[in-house]
Coordinates of C-alpha atoms and ligand atoms in Angstrom, one line a residue:
M1 CA 20.6 176.5 7.2
Q2 CA 21.9 173.2 8.4
K3 CA 24.5 171.2 6.5
I4 CA 24.0 167.5 5.7
V5 CA 26.8 165.5 4.1
L6 CA 26.1 162.3 2.1
Y7 CA 28.8 159.8 1.0
N8 CA 28.9 157.2 -1.8
P9 CA 31.7 154.7 -1.3
Q10 CA 34.2 153.8 -4.0
A11 CA 33.0 151.0 -6.4
V12 CA 33.9 149.6 -9.8
F13 CA 31.3 151.3 -12.0
Y14 CA 30.2 154.9 -12.4
T15 CA 26.4 154.6 -12.0
M16 CA 25.1 157.9 -10.6
P17 CA 24.4 157.7 -6.8
L18 CA 20.6 157.7 -7.1
G19 CA 20.0 156.5 -3.5
L20 CA 21.8 159.6 -2.1
L21 CA 20.0 161.8 -4.7
A22 CA 16.7 160.4 -3.4
L23 CA 17.6 161.2 0.2
A24 CA 18.9 164.7 -0.5
S25 CA 15.9 165.6 -2.6
A26 CA 13.5 164.6 0.1
L27 CA 14.9 167.3 2.5
D28 CA 13.5 170.8 2.6
P29 CA 16.0 172.9 0.5
A30 CA 15.1 176.0 2.5
R31 CA 16.3 174.4 5.7
Y32 CA 19.0 172.0 4.7
Q33 CA 22.0 172.3 2.4
V34 CA 23.1 168.9 1.2
Q35 CA 26.5 168.0 -0.1
I36 CA 27.0 164.7 -1.9
I37 CA 30.5 163.4 -2.0
D38 CA 31.2 160.4 -4.2
G39 CA 34.4 158.5 -3.3
R40 CA 34.7 157.5 -7.0
L41 CA 35.2 161.1 -8.0
E42 CA 37.6 162.2 -5.2
R43 CA 41.3 162.0 -5.1
D44 CA 41.3 162.0 -1.3
P45 CA 37.8 161.0 -0.2
V46 CA 38.7 161.1 3.5
A47 CA 39.9 164.7 3.3
A48 CA 36.9 165.7 1.3
V49 CA 34.5 164.3 3.8
L50 CA 36.4 165.7 6.8
K51 CA 36.3 169.1 5.2
A52 CA 32.6 168.9 4.3
T53 CA 31.5 167.7 7.7
E54 CA 32.8 170.7 9.5
G55 CA 29.7 172.2 11.2
A56 CA 27.4 169.5 9.6
L57 CA 24.3 168.1 11.3
C58 CA 25.1 164.5 10.2
L59 CA 26.9 162.3 7.7
G60 CA 24.9 159.7 5.7
V61 CA 26.6 156.8 4.0
T62 CA 25.1 154.4 1.4
V63 CA 26.4 150.9 1.8
L64 CA 26.1 147.9 -0.5
T65 CA 27.3 144.4 0.7
G66 CA 30.9 143.7 -0.3
A67 CA 33.8 145.9 -1.2
P68 CA 31.9 149.3 -0.6
I69 CA 31.8 148.4 3.1
R70 CA 35.6 148.8 3.4
D71 CA 35.4 152.4 2.1
A72 CA 32.3 153.2 4.1
L73 CA 34.1 152.0 7.3
K74 CA 37.2 154.0 6.4
I75 CA 35.2 157.2 6.0
S76 CA 33.0 156.7 9.0
R77 CA 35.9 155.9 11.3
A78 CA 37.9 158.9 10.1
V79 CA 35.0 161.2 10.7
K80 CA 34.2 159.8 14.1
A81 CA 37.9 160.1 15.1
Q82 CA 37.8 163.8 14.3
R83 CA 34.2 164.7 15.1
P84 CA 33.0 162.2 17.8
D85 CA 29.7 164.1 18.2
L86 CA 28.7 164.0 14.6
P87 CA 26.0 161.4 14.0
V88 CA 26.9 158.9 11.3
V89 CA 23.9 157.2 9.5
W90 CA 24.3 154.2 7.3
G91 CA 21.5 153.2 4.9
G92 CA 21.1 151.1 1.7
W93 CA 21.2 147.4 1.2
H94 CA 23.7 146.1 3.7
P95 CA 22.2 148.0 6.7
S96 CA 18.8 147.0 5.5
L97 CA 19.8 143.3 5.8
F98 CA 21.7 143.8 9.1
P99 CA 20.1 146.7 10.9
V100 CA 21.4 145.8 14.4
D101 CA 24.7 144.0 13.4
T102 CA 25.7 147.2 11.6
L103 CA 25.6 149.0 14.9
A104 CA 28.4 146.8 16.3
E105 CA 30.6 149.3 14.5
P106 CA 31.2 152.1 17.0
S107 CA 31.5 154.7 14.2
V108 CA 27.9 154.1 13.0
D109 CA 25.2 155.6 15.2
I110 CA 22.0 154.9 13.2
S111 CA 21.2 152.3 10.5
V112 CA 18.2 152.7 8.1
Q113 CA 16.2 149.9 6.5
G114 CA 14.6 149.9 3.0
Q115 CA 13.3 153.0 1.4
G116 CA 15.2 155.9 3.1
E117 CA 13.6 159.2 2.0
I118 CA 11.1 159.7 4.8
T119 CA 13.1 157.9 7.5
F120 CA 16.2 160.0 6.8
A121 CA 14.1 163.2 6.7
E122 CA 12.7 162.3 10.1
I123 CA 16.1 161.5 11.5
V124 CA 17.4 164.9 10.3
E125 CA 14.5 166.7 11.9
R126 CA 15.0 165.0 15.2
L127 CA 18.8 165.6 15.1
A128 CA 18.1 169.3 14.3
A129 CA 15.7 169.5 17.2
G130 CA 18.2 167.8 19.5
A131 CA 15.7 164.9 20.0
S132 CA 16.4 161.2 20.3
V133 CA 16.0 159.0 17.2
A134 CA 15.3 155.9 19.3
G135 CA 12.4 153.8 18.0
L136 CA 12.0 155.7 14.8
P137 CA 10.3 153.4 12.2
G138 CA 12.6 152.0 9.6
S139 CA 15.8 152.5 11.6
A140 CA 18.0 151.1 14.4
S141 CA 20.0 153.1 16.9
R142 CA 21.5 152.7 20.3
S143 CA 19.5 153.5 23.4
H144 CA 21.7 153.7 26.5
G145 CA 24.4 152.0 24.5
I146 CA 22.2 149.0 23.5
P147 CA 21.3 148.7 19.8
Q148 CA 17.5 148.7 19.3
L149 CA 15.5 148.2 16.2
G150 CA 12.5 150.4 15.5
P151 CA 9.3 149.1 13.9
P152 CA 9.3 148.5 10.1
R153 CA 8.2 151.4 7.9
L154 CA 5.5 150.8 5.3
M155 CA 6.5 151.3 1.7
Q156 CA 6.0 154.9 0.5
A157 CA 4.2 155.6 -2.7
V158 CA 7.0 157.0 -4.8
N159 CA 4.7 159.6 -6.5
T160 CA 4.5 161.4 -3.2
L161 CA 8.3 161.8 -3.1
A162 CA 10.2 164.8 -4.5
P163 CA 11.8 164.7 -7.9
H164 CA 15.5 163.9 -7.7
R165 CA 17.8 167.0 -7.7
Y166 CA 20.5 166.1 -10.2
D167 CA 22.0 169.5 -9.8
L168 CA 23.5 168.1 -6.5
I169 CA 25.9 165.9 -8.5
P170 CA 28.3 166.7 -11.3
V171 CA 26.4 164.9 -14.1
E172 CA 29.0 165.7 -16.8
R173 CA 31.7 164.0 -14.8
Y174 CA 29.7 160.8 -14.7
F175 CA 29.2 161.0 -18.5
G176 CA 33.0 161.4 -18.8
L177 CA 33.8 158.5 -16.5
K178 CA 31.3 156.2 -18.2
R179 CA 32.6 157.4 -21.6
Q180 CA 29.0 157.9 -22.8
R181 CA 26.3 160.4 -22.2
Q182 CA 24.2 157.9 -20.4
F183 CA 21.8 159.2 -17.7
D184 CA 20.9 157.0 -14.8
Y185 CA 17.3 157.2 -13.6
I186 CA 15.0 155.1 -11.5
S187 CA 11.2 155.0 -12.0
S188 CA 10.2 152.4 -9.4
A189 CA 11.2 150.8 -6.1
G190 CA 11.0 147.1 -5.1
C191 CA 9.8 144.1 -7.0
H192 CA 6.9 141.7 -6.8
F193 CA 8.9 138.5 -7.5
R194 CA 10.5 136.0 -5.2
C195 CA 13.8 134.7 -6.8
A196 CA 15.5 132.6 -4.2
F197 CA 19.0 134.2 -4.7
C198 CA 17.9 137.8 -4.5
A199 CA 17.7 140.2 -1.5
D200 CA 14.8 142.3 -2.9
P201 CA 12.0 140.1 -1.5
F202 CA 13.5 140.4 2.0
V203 CA 14.0 144.2 1.8
Y204 CA 10.9 145.2 -0.1
K205 CA 8.6 142.3 1.0
R206 CA 7.6 141.7 -2.6
K207 CA 6.1 145.2 -2.8
W208 CA 6.6 147.5 -5.8
A209 CA 5.8 151.2 -6.3
G210 CA 6.3 153.1 -9.5
L211 CA 6.2 156.7 -10.7
D212 CA 3.3 157.8 -12.9
P213 CA 4.2 157.7 -16.6
A214 CA 3.4 161.5 -17.0
R215 CA 5.9 162.3 -14.2
V216 CA 8.6 160.1 -15.8
G217 CA 8.0 161.8 -19.1
E218 CA 8.0 165.3 -17.6
E219 CA 11.2 164.7 -15.5
L220 CA 13.1 163.0 -18.3
E221 CA 12.2 165.8 -20.7
Q222 CA 13.6 168.4 -18.3
H223 CA 16.7 166.4 -17.6
W224 CA 17.3 165.7 -21.3
R225 CA 17.0 169.4 -22.2
R226 CA 19.4 170.3 -19.5
Y227 CA 22.0 167.5 -19.8
Q228 CA 21.7 166.5 -23.5
F229 CA 22.2 162.8 -22.8
E230 CA 22.0 160.1 -25.5
E231 CA 20.7 157.3 -23.4
V232 CA 18.7 156.7 -20.2
S233 CA 19.6 153.7 -18.2
F234 CA 16.6 152.8 -16.0
Q235 CA 18.0 151.3 -12.8
D236 CA 14.7 149.7 -11.8
E237 CA 14.8 146.1 -10.5
T238 CA 12.0 145.2 -12.9
F239 CA 11.1 148.1 -15.2
F240 CA 8.6 146.0 -17.3
T241 CA 6.5 145.1 -14.2
Y242 CA 3.2 146.6 -15.7
R243 CA 2.7 146.5 -19.4
D244 CA 0.3 149.5 -19.4
R245 CA 2.7 151.7 -17.5
V246 CA 5.6 150.9 -19.8
I247 CA 3.5 151.6 -22.8
A248 CA 2.3 154.9 -21.3
I249 CA 5.9 155.9 -20.6
A250 CA 6.9 155.1 -24.2
E251 CA 4.0 157.2 -25.4
E252 CA 5.1 160.0 -23.2
F253 CA 8.6 159.9 -24.8
L254 CA 7.0 160.0 -28.3
R255 CA 4.5 162.7 -27.6
R256 CA 7.2 164.9 -26.1
G257 CA 9.6 164.3 -29.0
L258 CA 12.3 163.0 -26.8
R259 CA 15.2 161.7 -28.9
F260 CA 17.2 159.5 -26.6
A261 CA 17.7 155.7 -26.4
W262 CA 16.7 153.9 -23.3
T263 CA 17.6 150.6 -21.7
A264 CA 15.9 148.7 -18.8
T265 CA 15.4 145.4 -17.0
M266 CA 12.8 143.0 -18.4
R267 CA 11.8 139.6 -17.1
A268 CA 11.5 136.8 -19.7
D269 CA 7.8 136.3 -18.8
Q270 CA 7.1 140.0 -19.3
G271 CA 9.0 140.0 -22.6
A272 CA 7.1 136.9 -23.8
R273 CA 3.8 138.5 -22.9
L274 CA 4.5 141.9 -24.7
S275 CA 2.7 142.0 -28.0
E276 CA 4.6 142.7 -31.2
A277 CA 2.9 146.1 -31.5
D278 CA 3.9 147.0 -27.9
M279 CA 7.5 146.1 -28.6
A280 CA 7.5 148.1 -31.8
L281 CA 6.1 151.1 -29.9
C282 CA 8.8 150.8 -27.2
V283 CA 11.5 150.6 -29.9
R284 CA 10.0 153.7 -31.7
S285 CA 10.3 155.5 -28.4
G286 CA 14.0 154.7 -28.1
L287 CA 14.2 151.2 -26.5
R288 CA 17.6 149.8 -27.5
R289 CA 18.6 147.2 -25.0
V290 CA 17.1 145.2 -22.2
M291 CA 18.5 143.0 -19.4
I292 CA 16.8 139.7 -18.9
G293 CA 18.2 137.6 -16.0
V294 CA 18.0 134.0 -17.1
E295 CA 20.4 132.6 -14.5
S296 CA 20.2 129.0 -15.7
G297 CA 19.5 127.0 -18.8
S298 CA 18.0 124.2 -16.8
Q299 CA 14.3 124.4 -16.1
E300 CA 14.7 122.3 -13.0
M301 CA 17.3 124.8 -11.6
M302 CA 15.1 127.8 -12.6
D303 CA 12.2 126.2 -10.7
W304 CA 14.5 125.7 -7.7
L305 CA 15.5 129.4 -7.9
A306 CA 11.7 130.3 -7.9
K307 CA 12.3 132.4 -11.0
D308 CA 8.7 131.7 -12.1
I309 CA 10.0 131.7 -15.7
K310 CA 9.9 129.0 -18.3
I311 CA 12.8 128.4 -20.7
E312 CA 10.4 128.9 -23.6
Q313 CA 9.7 132.4 -22.4
V314 CA 13.4 133.2 -22.5
L315 CA 13.5 132.0 -26.1
E316 CA 10.3 133.8 -27.0
S317 CA 11.6 137.1 -25.5
A318 CA 14.9 136.6 -27.3
A319 CA 13.2 136.0 -30.7
K320 CA 11.0 139.1 -30.2
C321 CA 14.1 141.2 -29.4
V322 CA 15.8 139.8 -32.6
R323 CA 12.8 140.7 -34.7
H324 CA 12.8 144.3 -33.3
G325 CA 16.5 144.8 -33.3
V326 CA 16.8 145.1 -29.5
G327 CA 20.0 144.2 -27.8
V328 CA 19.9 142.0 -24.7
I329 CA 22.1 141.3 -21.8
F330 CA 21.2 137.8 -20.5
P331 CA 23.1 137.3 -17.2
F332 CA 23.6 133.7 -16.1
I333 CA 24.7 132.3 -12.7
V334 CA 26.6 129.1 -12.3
G335 CA 27.8 127.3 -9.1
F336 CA 24.7 127.2 -7.1
P337 CA 25.0 124.9 -4.1
G338 CA 24.6 121.3 -5.3
E339 CA 24.3 122.2 -8.9
S340 CA 24.7 119.2 -11.2
D341 CA 26.9 118.9 -14.2
A342 CA 23.8 118.5 -16.3
S343 CA 22.5 121.9 -15.1
V344 CA 25.8 123.6 -15.9
T345 CA 25.8 121.9 -19.3
A346 CA 22.2 123.1 -19.9
T347 CA 23.3 126.7 -19.1
L348 CA 26.3 126.6 -21.5
E349 CA 24.0 125.2 -24.2
M350 CA 21.5 127.9 -23.6
I351 CA 24.2 130.6 -23.8
K352 CA 25.4 129.2 -27.1
R353 CA 21.8 129.2 -28.4
L354 CA 21.2 132.8 -27.4
R355 CA 24.5 134.0 -28.8
A356 CA 23.8 132.4 -32.1
M357 CA 20.5 134.4 -32.3
S358 CA 21.9 137.9 -32.5
P359 CA 25.2 139.8 -32.4
L360 CA 23.4 142.2 -30.1
F361 CA 23.1 139.5 -27.4
E362 CA 25.5 139.3 -24.5
T363 CA 25.6 136.5 -22.0
P364 CA 27.8 137.3 -19.0
I365 CA 28.3 134.4 -16.5
F366 CA 28.6 135.1 -12.8
Y367 CA 29.4 132.6 -10.1
F368 CA 26.8 132.2 -7.4
K369 CA 27.5 134.2 -4.2
P370 CA 25.3 133.7 -1.1
Y371 CA 24.4 137.4 -0.7
P372 CA 22.5 137.9 2.5
G373 CA 18.7 138.2 2.6
S374 CA 17.9 135.4 0.1
R375 CA 16.3 132.0 0.6
I376 CA 19.3 130.1 -0.8
T377 CA 21.6 131.9 1.5
D378 CA 19.4 131.0 4.5
E379 CA 19.5 127.4 3.3
V380 CA 23.2 127.2 3.0
V381 CA 23.7 128.8 6.4
R382 CA 21.3 126.2 7.9
Q383 CA 23.6 123.5 6.2
G384 CA 26.6 125.0 7.9
Y385 CA 28.0 127.6 5.6
A386 CA 29.5 130.4 7.7
L387 CA 28.6 133.9 6.6
P388 CA 30.9 136.7 7.6
Q389 CA 30.4 137.9 11.1
T390 CA 32.0 141.4 11.1
L391 CA 31.7 144.3 8.7
E392 CA 35.4 143.9 7.8
A393 CA 34.7 140.3 6.8
W394 CA 31.6 141.4 4.8
A395 CA 33.8 143.9 3.0
D396 CA 35.9 140.9 1.8
F397 CA 32.8 139.1 0.7
D398 CA 33.1 140.3 -2.9
F399 CA 33.8 137.4 -5.2
I400 CA 33.8 139.5 -8.4
G401 CA 35.8 137.2 -10.7
S402 CA 36.1 134.3 -8.3
S403 CA 34.0 131.2 -8.1
G404 CA 33.0 130.5 -4.5
P405 CA 33.0 127.2 -2.6
W406 CA 30.4 125.3 -4.7
V407 CA 32.5 125.2 -7.9
T408 CA 35.2 122.5 -8.3
P409 CA 38.5 123.7 -9.9
E410 CA 37.7 121.5 -13.0
R411 CA 34.3 123.2 -13.4
E412 CA 35.8 126.6 -13.0
R413 CA 38.4 125.8 -15.6
L414 CA 35.7 124.7 -18.0
I415 CA 33.6 127.8 -17.4
E416 CA 36.5 130.2 -17.8
R417 CA 37.5 128.6 -21.1
F418 CA 33.9 128.6 -22.3
K419 CA 33.5 132.3 -21.4
F420 CA 36.7 133.1 -23.4
Y421 CA 35.8 131.2 -26.5
N422 CA 32.1 132.1 -26.4
R423 CA 33.1 135.8 -26.2
F424 CA 35.2 135.5 -29.4
A425 CA 32.8 133.2 -31.2
G426 CA 29.9 135.6 -31.3
G427 CA 29.2 139.0 -32.9
S428 CA 31.0 140.7 -35.8
Q429 CA 34.8 140.8 -35.5
S430 CA 37.6 142.8 -37.1
L431 CA 39.7 141.2 -39.8
L432 CA 42.5 140.8 -37.3
R433 CA 40.3 138.7 -35.0
W434 CA 38.8 136.7 -37.8
P435 CA 41.1 133.6 -37.4
L436 CA 40.4 133.5 -33.6
Q437 CA 36.7 133.8 -34.2
Q438 CA 36.8 130.8 -36.5
I439 CA 38.7 128.7 -34.0
A440 CA 36.4 129.9 -31.2
R441 CA 33.3 129.0 -33.2
W442 CA 34.7 125.5 -33.9
R443 CA 35.6 125.0 -30.3
C444 CA 32.2 126.1 -29.0
A445 CA 30.3 124.0 -31.7
N446 CA 32.3 120.9 -30.7
D447 CA 32.5 121.7 -26.9
F448 CA 36.3 121.3 -27.2
Y449 CA 38.0 123.5 -24.6
A450 CA 41.2 121.5 -23.9
L451 CA 44.7 123.0 -24.6
P452 CA 43.4 126.6 -24.7
V453 CA 46.5 128.0 -26.4
E454 CA 44.6 131.0 -27.9
K455 CA 43.3 132.0 -24.5
L456 CA 46.8 131.9 -23.0
V457 CA 48.2 134.0 -25.8
V458 CA 45.4 136.6 -25.7
E459 CA 45.5 137.0 -22.0
R460 CA 49.3 137.3 -22.1
L461 CA 48.9 140.1 -24.7
R462 CA 46.0 141.9 -23.0
P463 CA 44.8 140.8 -19.6
L464 CA 41.0 140.8 -19.7
P465 CA 39.0 142.1 -16.8
K466 CA 37.3 139.1 -15.0
L467 CA 33.9 140.6 -14.7
S468 CA 31.7 138.1 -16.4
Ligands
LIG501 C1 23.3 150.9 -9.6 C2 23.6 149.7 -8.9 C3 24.9 149.4 -8.5 C4 26.1 150.4 -8.6 C5 26.3 151.2 -7.4 C6 25.3 152.3 -7.1 C7 26.0 153.4 -6.3 N1 25.4 153.6 -5.1 O1 26.9 153.9 -6.6 C8 27.2 149.4 -8.9 C9 27.4 149.2 -10.3 C10 28.6 149.9 -8.4 C11 26.7 148.2 -8.2 C12 27.5 147.2 -7.8 C13 27.1 146.0 -7.2 N2 25.8 145.7 -7.0 CO1 24.3 146.8 -7.4 N3 22.7 147.7 -7.9 C14 22.5 148.8 -8.5 C15 21.0 148.9 -8.8 C16 20.7 148.4 -10.2 C17 20.4 150.3 -8.7 C18 20.8 151.1 -7.4 C19 20.1 152.4 -7.3 O2 20.5 153.4 -7.7 N4 18.8 152.3 -6.8 C20 17.9 153.4 -6.7 C21 18.0 154.1 -5.3 C22 17.0 155.2 -5.2 O3 17.7 153.1 -4.4 P1 18.8 152.7 -3.3 O4 20.2 152.9 -3.8 O5 18.5 151.3 -2.8 O6 18.6 153.7 -2.1 C23 17.4 153.7 -1.3 C24 17.5 152.9 -0.1 O7 18.4 151.8 -0.2 C25 17.9 153.9 1.0 N5 19.3 154.2 1.1 C26 20.3 154.0 0.3 N6 21.5 154.6 0.8 C27 21.2 155.2 1.9 C28 22.0 155.9 2.8 C29 21.4 156.5 3.9 C30 22.2 157.3 4.8 C31 20.0 156.2 4.2 C32 19.3 156.8 5.4 C33 19.2 155.5 3.3 C34 19.8 155.0 2.1 O8 17.2 155.0 0.6 C35 17.2 155.2 -0.9 C36 15.9 155.8 -1.3 O9 14.8 155.0 -0.9 C37 20.4 148.0 -7.6 C38 19.0 147.5 -7.9 C39 18.0 148.6 -7.5 N7 17.1 148.9 -8.4 O10 18.1 149.2 -6.4 C40 21.5 146.9 -7.6 C41 21.8 146.3 -6.2 C42 21.9 147.4 -5.2 N8 23.2 145.8 -6.4 C43 23.4 144.6 -5.8 C44 24.5 143.8 -6.0 C45 24.4 142.4 -5.6 C46 25.7 144.4 -6.5 C47 27.0 143.7 -6.6 C48 27.5 142.9 -5.5 C49 26.9 142.9 -7.9 C50 28.2 142.4 -8.5 N9 28.5 141.2 -8.3 O11 28.7 143.1 -9.3 C51 28.0 144.9 -6.8 C52 28.7 145.2 -5.4 C53 29.4 146.4 -5.2 C54 30.9 146.5 -5.7 N10 31.6 145.4 -5.5 O12 31.2 147.5 -6.2 C55 22.1 144.2 -5.1 C56 22.3 144.5 -3.6 C57 22.9 143.4 -2.8 C58 23.5 143.9 -1.5 N11 23.3 143.1 -0.4 O13 24.1 145.0 -1.4 C59 21.0 145.0 -5.8 C60 19.8 145.3 -4.9 C61 20.6 144.2 -7.0 C62 19.9 142.9 -6.6 N12 18.5 142.9 -6.6 O14 20.5 141.9 -6.3 N13 25.4 148.2 -8.0
LIG502 S1 16.1 138.8 -9.3 FE1 14.9 140.5 -10.2 S2 12.8 139.6 -10.5 FE2 13.9 138.3 -9.1 S3 13.3 139.0 -7.1 FE3 15.2 140.0 -7.6 S4 14.7 141.9 -8.5 FE4 12.8 140.6 -8.5

């Protein structure tokens, strides 16, 4: 039995490490013993990985762009220093976007692009046989010290892949850290759409592959009976891609008598197209909340972003969710390169409009960041914007809570104040917060954000996390 170690870097949320579960589950359990170490659960992740990699065949690390790179580097370097012969494989979004650049890091031997199950299984087979991994489709590695990229690998139909082995992770610990019995699950890979700020079109080439509804029903029934969760959080990029599939999944839940709530991503055009009867069926099967990326309240900006969505579809989806009691998270992005004041104003107006529709609606605002692999990022780079050149610099490329170079200090001040008052203006509030809610409502209604005394007092009393 050969040992494989997989590492999930530290991050700010406790979503289950589904990428690593997918890799581990694709390996033959009769031949490989897989240990998943999650940096978010370990007191001393370096010590845990060093201990686990003793006698291992390889270490695999999943790497997102931004802060997780720092931890991935720390772990990979510590392992290489102690076990120079142990192959270290990086996969996930960042190595998918920078297959060869990733190999400038001496502690990384192989990088994997896109879907990793089959590529990783083949890497492991070759390593076990003492064979070279050079030229393996979907990967890059060094040949005679020179990084070389293998040919791309075609997208794998996900139904052919093994079910995810949740017994490899401490599911209860994730429930505890999330403070809710919420189970993470993924039913598809990729996305057909082409949004200009997103890396998915680059990595998945606008392809999508989904699990059969019967399999989703069967797997979730087994997991539900075993883990007794209250909610399933579908991590799919676009869960509502095909109406018939979504309806079949909802029918599976009902037929099997599964009593859990579920949440998923929905595009506004998909929501607008969904019939009242379909929506009602989804709700009966447990649908409680969807996430609909709006990004901008300006149609012109939406078109520039190639969202392929109309503002009316956002409002139509929102109204449908109100009618069916479904909560919605509508994320917005401000600070796109060259964004006009009118566009920002349209976004803030749209947020107010949505917030007024339901106390179950949330409207987080993010600042645009030129994540690699997107059309806008390519454009700003052509115009002279310098992307980080090293992995260390990419690790710092994590603007959670900061505004980026395309937002003037005045605009940032306005947006931060708007976020504060908008948060307090909406929803039901406790008696204690009632006066603040009234002031916040008045301010939002009159677009008056000067002299934000209440904001200063509240932040003094309880600093708010700057996440949205
Ligand atoms: C859950 C999630 C997270 C979790 C992290 C998950 C984890 N690993 O612990 C959290 C909440 C921490 C997170 C954070 C962020 N996220 Co996020 N997240 C997701 C989401 C919704 C699901 C990920 C998932 O589980 N997918 C399912 C699994 C099966 O797929 P996978 O992880 O991609 O793994 C496959 C391949 O990538 C590959 N693979 C992955 N790892 C490895 C490792 C090896 C060794 C190999 C060989 C292969 C391999 O094989 C796997 C199976 O095919 C994705 C969207 C999506 N649907 O993928 C966005 C996504 C990954 N996130 C994204 C972004 C932008 C972010 C944030 C920057 C957003 C923000 N501003 O907050 C932060 C950055 C990190 C930080 N600062 O902490 C982008 C990726 C951008 C990038 N270049 O990295 C995505 C794609 C969303 C999008 N379309 O923009 N995220
Ligand atoms: S933002 Fe969502 S819908 Fe648009 S391309 Fe990315 S994953 Fe697809």
